[in-house]
CSV table of C-alpha atoms and ligand atoms in Angstrom, one decimal:
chain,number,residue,atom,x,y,z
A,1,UNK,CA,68.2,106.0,103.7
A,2,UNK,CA,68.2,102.8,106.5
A,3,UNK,CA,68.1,104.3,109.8
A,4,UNK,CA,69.5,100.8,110.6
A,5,UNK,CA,72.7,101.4,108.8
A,6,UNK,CA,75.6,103.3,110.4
A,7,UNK,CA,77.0,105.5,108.4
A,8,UNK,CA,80.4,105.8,109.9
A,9,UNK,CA,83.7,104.1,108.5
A,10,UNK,CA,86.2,103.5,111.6
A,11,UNK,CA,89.6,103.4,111.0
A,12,UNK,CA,89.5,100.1,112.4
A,13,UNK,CA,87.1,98.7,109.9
A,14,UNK,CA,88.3,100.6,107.3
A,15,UNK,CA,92.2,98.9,107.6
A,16,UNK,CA,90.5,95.6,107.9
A,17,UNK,CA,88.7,96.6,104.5
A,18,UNK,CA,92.2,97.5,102.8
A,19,UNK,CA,93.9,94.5,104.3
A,20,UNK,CA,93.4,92.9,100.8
A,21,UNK,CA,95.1,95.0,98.9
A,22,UNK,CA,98.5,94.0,100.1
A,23,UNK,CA,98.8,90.3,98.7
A,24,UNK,CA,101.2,89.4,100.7
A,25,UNK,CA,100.3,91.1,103.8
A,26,UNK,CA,98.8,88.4,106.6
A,27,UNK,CA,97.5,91.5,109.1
A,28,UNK,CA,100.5,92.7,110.0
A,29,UNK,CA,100.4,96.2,108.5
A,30,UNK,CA,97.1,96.2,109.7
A,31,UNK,CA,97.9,95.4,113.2
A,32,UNK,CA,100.9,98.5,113.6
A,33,UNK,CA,98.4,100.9,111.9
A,34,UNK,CA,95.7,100.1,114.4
A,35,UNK,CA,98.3,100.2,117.3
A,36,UNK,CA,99.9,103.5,116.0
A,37,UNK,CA,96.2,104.9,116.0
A,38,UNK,CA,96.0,103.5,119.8
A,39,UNK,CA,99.0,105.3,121.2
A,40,UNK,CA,97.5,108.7,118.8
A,41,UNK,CA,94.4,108.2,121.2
A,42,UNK,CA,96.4,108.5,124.2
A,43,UNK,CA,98.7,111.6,123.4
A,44,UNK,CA,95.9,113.1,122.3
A,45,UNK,CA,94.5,112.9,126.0
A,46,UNK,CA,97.8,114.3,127.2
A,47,UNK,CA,97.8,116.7,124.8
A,48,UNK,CA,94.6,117.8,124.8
A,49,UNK,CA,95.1,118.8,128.9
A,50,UNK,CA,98.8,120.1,128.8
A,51,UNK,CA,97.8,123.9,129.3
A,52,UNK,CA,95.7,122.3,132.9
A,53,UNK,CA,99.6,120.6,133.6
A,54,UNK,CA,100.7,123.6,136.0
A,55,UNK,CA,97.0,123.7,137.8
A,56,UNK,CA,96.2,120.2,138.5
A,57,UNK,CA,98.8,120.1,140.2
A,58,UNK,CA,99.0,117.1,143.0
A,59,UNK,CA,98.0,113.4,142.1
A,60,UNK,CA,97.1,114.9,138.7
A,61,UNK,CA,100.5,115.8,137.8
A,62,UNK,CA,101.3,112.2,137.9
A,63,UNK,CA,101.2,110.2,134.7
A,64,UNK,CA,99.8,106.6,134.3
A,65,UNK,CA,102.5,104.9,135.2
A,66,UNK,CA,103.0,107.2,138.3
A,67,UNK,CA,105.7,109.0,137.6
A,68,UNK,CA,106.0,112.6,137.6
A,69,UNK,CA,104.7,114.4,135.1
A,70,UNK,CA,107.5,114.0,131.7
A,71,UNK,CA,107.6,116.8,128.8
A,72,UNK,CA,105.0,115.8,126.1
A,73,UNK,CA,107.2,114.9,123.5
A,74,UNK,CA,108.9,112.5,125.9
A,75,UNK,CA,105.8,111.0,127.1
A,76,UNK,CA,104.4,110.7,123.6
A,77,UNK,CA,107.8,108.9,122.5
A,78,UNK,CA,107.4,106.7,125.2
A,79,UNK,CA,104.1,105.5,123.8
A,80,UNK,CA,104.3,105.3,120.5
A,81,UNK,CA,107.4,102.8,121.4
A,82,UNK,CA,104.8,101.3,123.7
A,83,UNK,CA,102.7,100.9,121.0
A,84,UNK,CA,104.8,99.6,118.7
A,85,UNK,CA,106.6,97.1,120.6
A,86,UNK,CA,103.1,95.7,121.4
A,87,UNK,CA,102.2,94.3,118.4
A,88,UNK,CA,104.6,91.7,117.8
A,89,UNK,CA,105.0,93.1,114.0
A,90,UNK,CA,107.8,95.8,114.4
A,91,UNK,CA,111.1,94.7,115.4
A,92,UNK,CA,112.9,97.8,115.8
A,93,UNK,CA,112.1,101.5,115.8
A,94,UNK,CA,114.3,105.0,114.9
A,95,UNK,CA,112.5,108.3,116.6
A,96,UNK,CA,113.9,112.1,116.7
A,97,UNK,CA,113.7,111.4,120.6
A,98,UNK,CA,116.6,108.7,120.5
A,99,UNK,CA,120.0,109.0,118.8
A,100,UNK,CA,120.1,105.4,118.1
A,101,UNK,CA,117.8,103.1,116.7
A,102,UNK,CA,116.2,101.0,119.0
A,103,UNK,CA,115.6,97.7,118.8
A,104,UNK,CA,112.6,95.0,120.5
A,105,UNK,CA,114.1,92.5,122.7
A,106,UNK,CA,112.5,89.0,122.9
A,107,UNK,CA,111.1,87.0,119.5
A,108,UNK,CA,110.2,89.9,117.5
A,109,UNK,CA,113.3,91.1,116.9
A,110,UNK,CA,114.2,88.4,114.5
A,111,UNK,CA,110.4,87.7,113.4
A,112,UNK,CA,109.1,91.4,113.2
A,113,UNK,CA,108.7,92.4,109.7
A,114,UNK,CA,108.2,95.9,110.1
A,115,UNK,CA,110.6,99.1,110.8
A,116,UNK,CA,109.0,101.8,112.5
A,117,UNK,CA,110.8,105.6,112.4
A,118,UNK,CA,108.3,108.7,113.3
A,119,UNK,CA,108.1,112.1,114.9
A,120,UNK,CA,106.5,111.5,118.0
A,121,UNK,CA,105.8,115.1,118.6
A,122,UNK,CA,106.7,117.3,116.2
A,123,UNK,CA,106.4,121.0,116.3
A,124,UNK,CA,106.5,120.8,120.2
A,125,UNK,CA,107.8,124.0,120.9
A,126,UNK,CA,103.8,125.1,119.9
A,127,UNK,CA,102.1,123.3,122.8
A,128,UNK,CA,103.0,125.7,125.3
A,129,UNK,CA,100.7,128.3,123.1
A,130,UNK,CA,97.8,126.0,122.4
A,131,UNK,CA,99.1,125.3,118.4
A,132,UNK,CA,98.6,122.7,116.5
A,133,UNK,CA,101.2,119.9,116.5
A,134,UNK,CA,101.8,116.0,115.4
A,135,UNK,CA,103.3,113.5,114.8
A,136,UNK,CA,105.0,111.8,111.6
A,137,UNK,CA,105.4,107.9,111.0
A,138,UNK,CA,107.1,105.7,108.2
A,139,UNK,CA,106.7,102.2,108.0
A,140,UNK,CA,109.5,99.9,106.0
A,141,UNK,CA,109.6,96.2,105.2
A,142,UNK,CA,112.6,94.7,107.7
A,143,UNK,CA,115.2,94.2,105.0
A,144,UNK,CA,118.3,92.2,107.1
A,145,UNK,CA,118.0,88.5,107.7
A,146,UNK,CA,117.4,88.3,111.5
A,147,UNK,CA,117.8,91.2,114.2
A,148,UNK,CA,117.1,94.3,112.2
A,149,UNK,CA,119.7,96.8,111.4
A,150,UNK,CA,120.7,101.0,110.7
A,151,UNK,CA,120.7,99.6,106.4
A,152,UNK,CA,116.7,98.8,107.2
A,153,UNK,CA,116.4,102.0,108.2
A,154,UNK,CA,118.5,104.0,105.6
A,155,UNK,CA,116.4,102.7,102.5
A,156,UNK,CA,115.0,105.3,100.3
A,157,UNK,CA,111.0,107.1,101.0
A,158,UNK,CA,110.5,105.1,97.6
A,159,UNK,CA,110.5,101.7,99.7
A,160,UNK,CA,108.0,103.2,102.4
A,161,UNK,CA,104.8,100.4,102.6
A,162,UNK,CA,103.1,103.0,104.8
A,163,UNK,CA,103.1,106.6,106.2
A,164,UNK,CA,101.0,109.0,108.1
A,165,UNK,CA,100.7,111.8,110.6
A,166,UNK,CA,98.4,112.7,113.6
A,167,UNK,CA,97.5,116.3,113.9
A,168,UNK,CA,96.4,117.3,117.5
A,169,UNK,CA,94.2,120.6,116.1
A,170,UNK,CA,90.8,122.3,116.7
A,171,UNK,CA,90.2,118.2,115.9
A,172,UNK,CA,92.2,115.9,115.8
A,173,UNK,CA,92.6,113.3,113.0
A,174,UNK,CA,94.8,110.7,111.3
A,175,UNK,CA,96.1,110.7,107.8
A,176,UNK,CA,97.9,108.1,106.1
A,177,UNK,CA,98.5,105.9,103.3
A,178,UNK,CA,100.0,102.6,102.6
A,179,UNK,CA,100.6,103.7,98.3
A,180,UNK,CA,96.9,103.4,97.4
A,181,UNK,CA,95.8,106.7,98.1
A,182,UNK,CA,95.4,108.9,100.8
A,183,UNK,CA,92.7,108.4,104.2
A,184,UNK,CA,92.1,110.9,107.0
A,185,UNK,CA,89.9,110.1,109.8
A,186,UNK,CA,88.7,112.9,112.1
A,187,UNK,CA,88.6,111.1,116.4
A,188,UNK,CA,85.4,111.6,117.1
A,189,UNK,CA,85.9,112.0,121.0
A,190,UNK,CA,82.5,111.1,122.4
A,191,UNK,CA,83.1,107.0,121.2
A,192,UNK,CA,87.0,107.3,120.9
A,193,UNK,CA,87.2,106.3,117.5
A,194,UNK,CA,89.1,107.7,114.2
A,195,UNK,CA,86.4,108.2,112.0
A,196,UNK,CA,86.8,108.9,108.1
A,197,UNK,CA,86.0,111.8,107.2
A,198,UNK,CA,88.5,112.9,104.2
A,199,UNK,CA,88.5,110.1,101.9
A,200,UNK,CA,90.6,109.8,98.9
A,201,UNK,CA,92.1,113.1,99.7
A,202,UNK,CA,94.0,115.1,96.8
A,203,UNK,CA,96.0,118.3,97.2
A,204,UNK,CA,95.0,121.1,94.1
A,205,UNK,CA,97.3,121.4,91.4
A,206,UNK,CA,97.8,124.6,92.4
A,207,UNK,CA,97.0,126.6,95.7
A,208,UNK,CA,96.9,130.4,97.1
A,209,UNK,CA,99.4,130.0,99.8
A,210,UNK,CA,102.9,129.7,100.1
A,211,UNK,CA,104.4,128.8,103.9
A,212,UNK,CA,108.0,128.9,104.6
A,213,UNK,CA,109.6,130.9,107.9
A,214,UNK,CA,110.2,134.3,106.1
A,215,UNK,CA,112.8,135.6,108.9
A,216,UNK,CA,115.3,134.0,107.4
A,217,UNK,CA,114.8,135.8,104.3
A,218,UNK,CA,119.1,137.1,104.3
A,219,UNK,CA,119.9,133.4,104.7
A,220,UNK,CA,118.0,131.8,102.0
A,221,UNK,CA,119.5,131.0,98.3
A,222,UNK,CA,118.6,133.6,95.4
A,223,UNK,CA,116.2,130.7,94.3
A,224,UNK,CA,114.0,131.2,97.2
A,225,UNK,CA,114.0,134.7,96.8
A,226,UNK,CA,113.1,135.2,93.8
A,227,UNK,CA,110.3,132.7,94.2
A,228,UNK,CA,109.4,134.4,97.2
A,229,UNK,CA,109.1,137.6,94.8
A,230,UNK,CA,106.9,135.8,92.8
A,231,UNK,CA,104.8,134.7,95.1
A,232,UNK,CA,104.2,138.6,96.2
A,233,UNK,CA,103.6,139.5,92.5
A,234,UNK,CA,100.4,140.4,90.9
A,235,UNK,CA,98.8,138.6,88.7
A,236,UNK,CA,95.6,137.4,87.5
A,237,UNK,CA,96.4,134.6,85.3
A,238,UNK,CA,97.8,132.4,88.7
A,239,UNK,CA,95.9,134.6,91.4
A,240,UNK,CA,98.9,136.2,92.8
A,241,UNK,CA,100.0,137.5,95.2
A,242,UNK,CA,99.3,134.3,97.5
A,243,UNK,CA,98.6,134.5,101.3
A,244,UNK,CA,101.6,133.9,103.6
A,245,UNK,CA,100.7,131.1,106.3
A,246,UNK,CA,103.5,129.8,108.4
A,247,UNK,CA,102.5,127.9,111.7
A,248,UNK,CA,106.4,126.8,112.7
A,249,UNK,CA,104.5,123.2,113.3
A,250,UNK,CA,105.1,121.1,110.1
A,251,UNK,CA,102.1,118.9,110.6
A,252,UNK,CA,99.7,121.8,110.4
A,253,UNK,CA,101.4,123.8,107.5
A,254,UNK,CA,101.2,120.7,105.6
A,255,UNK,CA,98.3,119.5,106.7
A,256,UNK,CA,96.3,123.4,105.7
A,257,UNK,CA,98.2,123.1,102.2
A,258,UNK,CA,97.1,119.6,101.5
A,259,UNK,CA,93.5,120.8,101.8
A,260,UNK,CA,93.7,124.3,100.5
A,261,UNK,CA,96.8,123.3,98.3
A,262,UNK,CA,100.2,125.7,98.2
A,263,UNK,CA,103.0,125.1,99.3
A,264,UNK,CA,105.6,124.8,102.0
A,265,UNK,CA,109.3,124.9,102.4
A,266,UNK,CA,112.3,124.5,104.4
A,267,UNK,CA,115.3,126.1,102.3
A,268,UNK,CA,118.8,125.4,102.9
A,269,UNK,CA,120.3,128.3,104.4
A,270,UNK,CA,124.0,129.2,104.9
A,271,UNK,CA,124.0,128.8,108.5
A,272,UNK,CA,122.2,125.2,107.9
A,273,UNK,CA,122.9,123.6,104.2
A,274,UNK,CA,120.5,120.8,104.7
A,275,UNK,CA,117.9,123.1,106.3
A,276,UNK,CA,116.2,122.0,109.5
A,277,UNK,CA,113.9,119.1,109.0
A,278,UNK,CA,114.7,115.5,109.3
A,279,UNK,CA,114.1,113.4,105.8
A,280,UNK,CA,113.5,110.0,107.2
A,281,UNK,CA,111.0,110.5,109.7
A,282,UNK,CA,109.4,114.2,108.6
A,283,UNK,CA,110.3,114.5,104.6
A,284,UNK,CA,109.7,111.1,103.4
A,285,UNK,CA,106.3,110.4,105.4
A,286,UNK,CA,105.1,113.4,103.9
A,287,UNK,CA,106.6,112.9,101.0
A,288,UNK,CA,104.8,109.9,100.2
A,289,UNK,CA,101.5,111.1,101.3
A,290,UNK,CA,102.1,114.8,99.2
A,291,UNK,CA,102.9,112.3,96.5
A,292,UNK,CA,100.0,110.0,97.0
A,293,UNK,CA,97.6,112.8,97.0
A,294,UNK,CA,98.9,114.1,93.6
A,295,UNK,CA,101.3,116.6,94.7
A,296,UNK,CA,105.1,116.7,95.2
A,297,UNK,CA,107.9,116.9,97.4
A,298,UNK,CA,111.6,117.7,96.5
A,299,UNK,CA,114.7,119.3,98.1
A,300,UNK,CA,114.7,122.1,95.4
A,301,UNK,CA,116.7,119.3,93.0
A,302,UNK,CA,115.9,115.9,93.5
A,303,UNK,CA,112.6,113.9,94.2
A,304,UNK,CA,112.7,113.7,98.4
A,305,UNK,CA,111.9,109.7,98.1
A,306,UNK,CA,114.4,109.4,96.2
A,307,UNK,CA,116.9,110.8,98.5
A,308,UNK,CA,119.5,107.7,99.6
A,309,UNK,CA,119.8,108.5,103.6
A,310,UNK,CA,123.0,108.1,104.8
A,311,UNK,CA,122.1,108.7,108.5
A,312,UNK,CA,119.1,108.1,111.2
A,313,UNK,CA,118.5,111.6,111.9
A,314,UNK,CA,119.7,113.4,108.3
A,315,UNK,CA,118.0,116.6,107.5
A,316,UNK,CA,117.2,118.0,103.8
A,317,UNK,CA,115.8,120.5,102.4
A,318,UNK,CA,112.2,120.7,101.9
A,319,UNK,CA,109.7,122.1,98.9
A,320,UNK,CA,106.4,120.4,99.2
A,321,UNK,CA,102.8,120.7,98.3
A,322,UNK,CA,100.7,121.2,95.2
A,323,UNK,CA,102.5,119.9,92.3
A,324,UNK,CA,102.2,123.1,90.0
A,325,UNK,CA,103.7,125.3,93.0
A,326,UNK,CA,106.7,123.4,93.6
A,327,UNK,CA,107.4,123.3,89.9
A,328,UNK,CA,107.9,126.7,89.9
A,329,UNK,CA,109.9,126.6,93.3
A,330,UNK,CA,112.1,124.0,91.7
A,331,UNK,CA,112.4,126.0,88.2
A,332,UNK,CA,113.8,129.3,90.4
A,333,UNK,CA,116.0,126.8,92.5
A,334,UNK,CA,117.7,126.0,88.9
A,335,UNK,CA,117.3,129.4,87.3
A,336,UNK,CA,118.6,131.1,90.3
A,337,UNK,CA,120.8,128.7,91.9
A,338,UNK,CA,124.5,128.3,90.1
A,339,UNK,CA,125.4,125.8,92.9
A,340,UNK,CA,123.1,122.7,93.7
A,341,UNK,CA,122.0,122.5,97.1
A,342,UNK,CA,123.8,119.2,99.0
A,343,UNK,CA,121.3,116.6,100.5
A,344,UNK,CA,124.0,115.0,102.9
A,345,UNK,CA,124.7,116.1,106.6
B,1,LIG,P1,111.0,120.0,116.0
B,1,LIG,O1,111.0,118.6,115.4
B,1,LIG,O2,112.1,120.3,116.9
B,1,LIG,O3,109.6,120.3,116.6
B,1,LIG,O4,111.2,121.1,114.8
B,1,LIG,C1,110.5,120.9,113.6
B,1,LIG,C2,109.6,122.1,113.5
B,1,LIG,C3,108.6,121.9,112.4
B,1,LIG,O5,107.3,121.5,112.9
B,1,LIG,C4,108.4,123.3,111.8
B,1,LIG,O6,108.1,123.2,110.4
B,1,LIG,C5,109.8,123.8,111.9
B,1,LIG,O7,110.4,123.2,113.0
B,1,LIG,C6,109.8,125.3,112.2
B,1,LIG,O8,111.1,125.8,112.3
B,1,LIG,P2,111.5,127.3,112.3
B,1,LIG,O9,111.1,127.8,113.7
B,1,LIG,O10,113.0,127.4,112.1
B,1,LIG,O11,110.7,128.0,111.3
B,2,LIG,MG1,110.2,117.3,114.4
């Protein structure tokens, strides 16, 4: 081995790398990943100190731009439009933080080919406990002619160029993909950099674990049930019964299954038809990166990508992870179900 040559990829040089497989890309996908990463960094740092929030107390409970200190998610909405607005590439962004979509004044909102909607902090509700949580981004190509509009949001996960997540964990790393394969890259806190350290990362055809919130056992369709059965049987063939892993923070559910492969899901219920989680900025990312990674993602009927949105913050149902898992899921959902499930709010 050289002991001259590094043997670390950054994200950095790794995008750079990549850069030529979009033809027509000039640096400008390049550029949001790298900022997205930037803004990562930095609620990571928040992150990373929000049990100390109460203690330090003082000056310390300030934030950078002197202000008092805001709830994380805010905070980490406020940078990742920071972020995005910085590099001259997006022109308009949609987040679970803001009802409306928001658009960049100056030049780039007629020049900025990029739409940006994410998750700035999902699974928030964990940080007060020291769980894992993330965030969830989905890059489209600006659509409109001029100042972008809600239509360059509402295109299908199929039109996605990019997508990604950030899990703030025991590490924390970024995953994402822009259609040719799936990257993660570990922060490697001691030089501040995204490192990769899961490349070309595939979920197993099949996995051990199945992850869905189990309290709402009444509310869920026979479909679920009866997979949920299954899941509990024995049997040697498939290695059942699987383990039951639920974190309640989407990012590290999926993020545990995509390694380990199983699967995760967020059923319609009576109570909430659509279930709970939000298909352009949660479902499709994922969706893309499940896919990506050789696995699958569907409401229970119908491909999640494939899902026409009708609205910025529209939820859907959600069966995703290894592909032979949610085959079966899907299979119960038709067996069992006599009505199909509705994928509008
Ligand atoms: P949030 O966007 O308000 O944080 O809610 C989304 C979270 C997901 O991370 C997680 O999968 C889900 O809510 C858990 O919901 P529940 O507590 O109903 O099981
Ligand atoms: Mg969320």
């Amino acid at each position: 081995m050289n002991r001259f040559k590094r043997n670390v990829t950054t994200l950095g040089e790794f995008i750079i790398e990549r850069q030529a497989d979009f033809p027509w890309a000039k640096g400008e996908l390049s550029r949001l990943l790298l900022d997205i990463a930037i803004a990562a960094k930095i609620v990571n740092r928040e992150v990373n100190k929000a049990g100390l929030a109460d203690i330090l107390g003082g000056a310390e409970n300030v934030n950078v731009q002197g202000e008092d200190q805001m709830k994380l998610d805010v905070f980490a909405n406020e940078q990742f439009i920071a972020a995005l607005n910085s590099t001259g590439e997006c022109c308009a962004i949609a987040s679970e933080e803001n009802e409306d979509m928001l658009e960049f004044a100056g030049p780039v909102a007629t020049q900025g080919k990029y739409v940006v909607a994410f998750d700035p902090l999902d699974g928030s509700s964990n940080i007060d406990v020291n769980v894992s949580i993330g965030t969830i981004f989905s890059i489209y190509r600006k659509r409109s002619i001029g100042n972008a509009t809600l239509e360059d949001f509402l295109q299908p996960g199929t039109e996605q160029v990019a997508a990604g997540y950030v899990i703030y964990g025991s590490s924390t790393m970024l995953v994402y993909t822009t259609g040719h394969g799936v990257n993660g890259f570990t922060l490697d806190p001691s030089i501040g950099e995204f490192c990769l350290s899961h490349p070309d990362m595939k979920i197993p055809k099949t996995g051990g674990i199945y992850s869905l919130n189990q309290g709402n056992y009444n509310a869920f369709p026979q479909g679920v049930k009866e997979y949920i059965k299954y899941c509990q049987d024995k049997d040697k063939a498939t290695n059942r019964p699987y383990s039951l892993r639920y974190i309640g923070s989407l990012v590290a559910d999926f993020h545990r299954n995509m390694i380990k492969g199983g699967i995760f899901i967020y059923p319609p219920t009576e109570k909430s038809p659509n279930g709970k989680l939000r298909l352009l900025y949660e479902c499709n990312p994922l969706a893309m990166i499940i896919e990506q990674a050789g696995g699958k993602a569907t409401t229970g009927t119908q491909r999640i990508v494939e899902v026409k949105p009708t609205s910025l913050h529209q939820r859907v149902p959600l069966f995703i992870g290894s592909e032979d898992m949610v085959n079966q899921a899907e299979q119960m959902m038709l067996e069992f179900n006599s009505e199909k499930s509705s994928v509008t709010e």
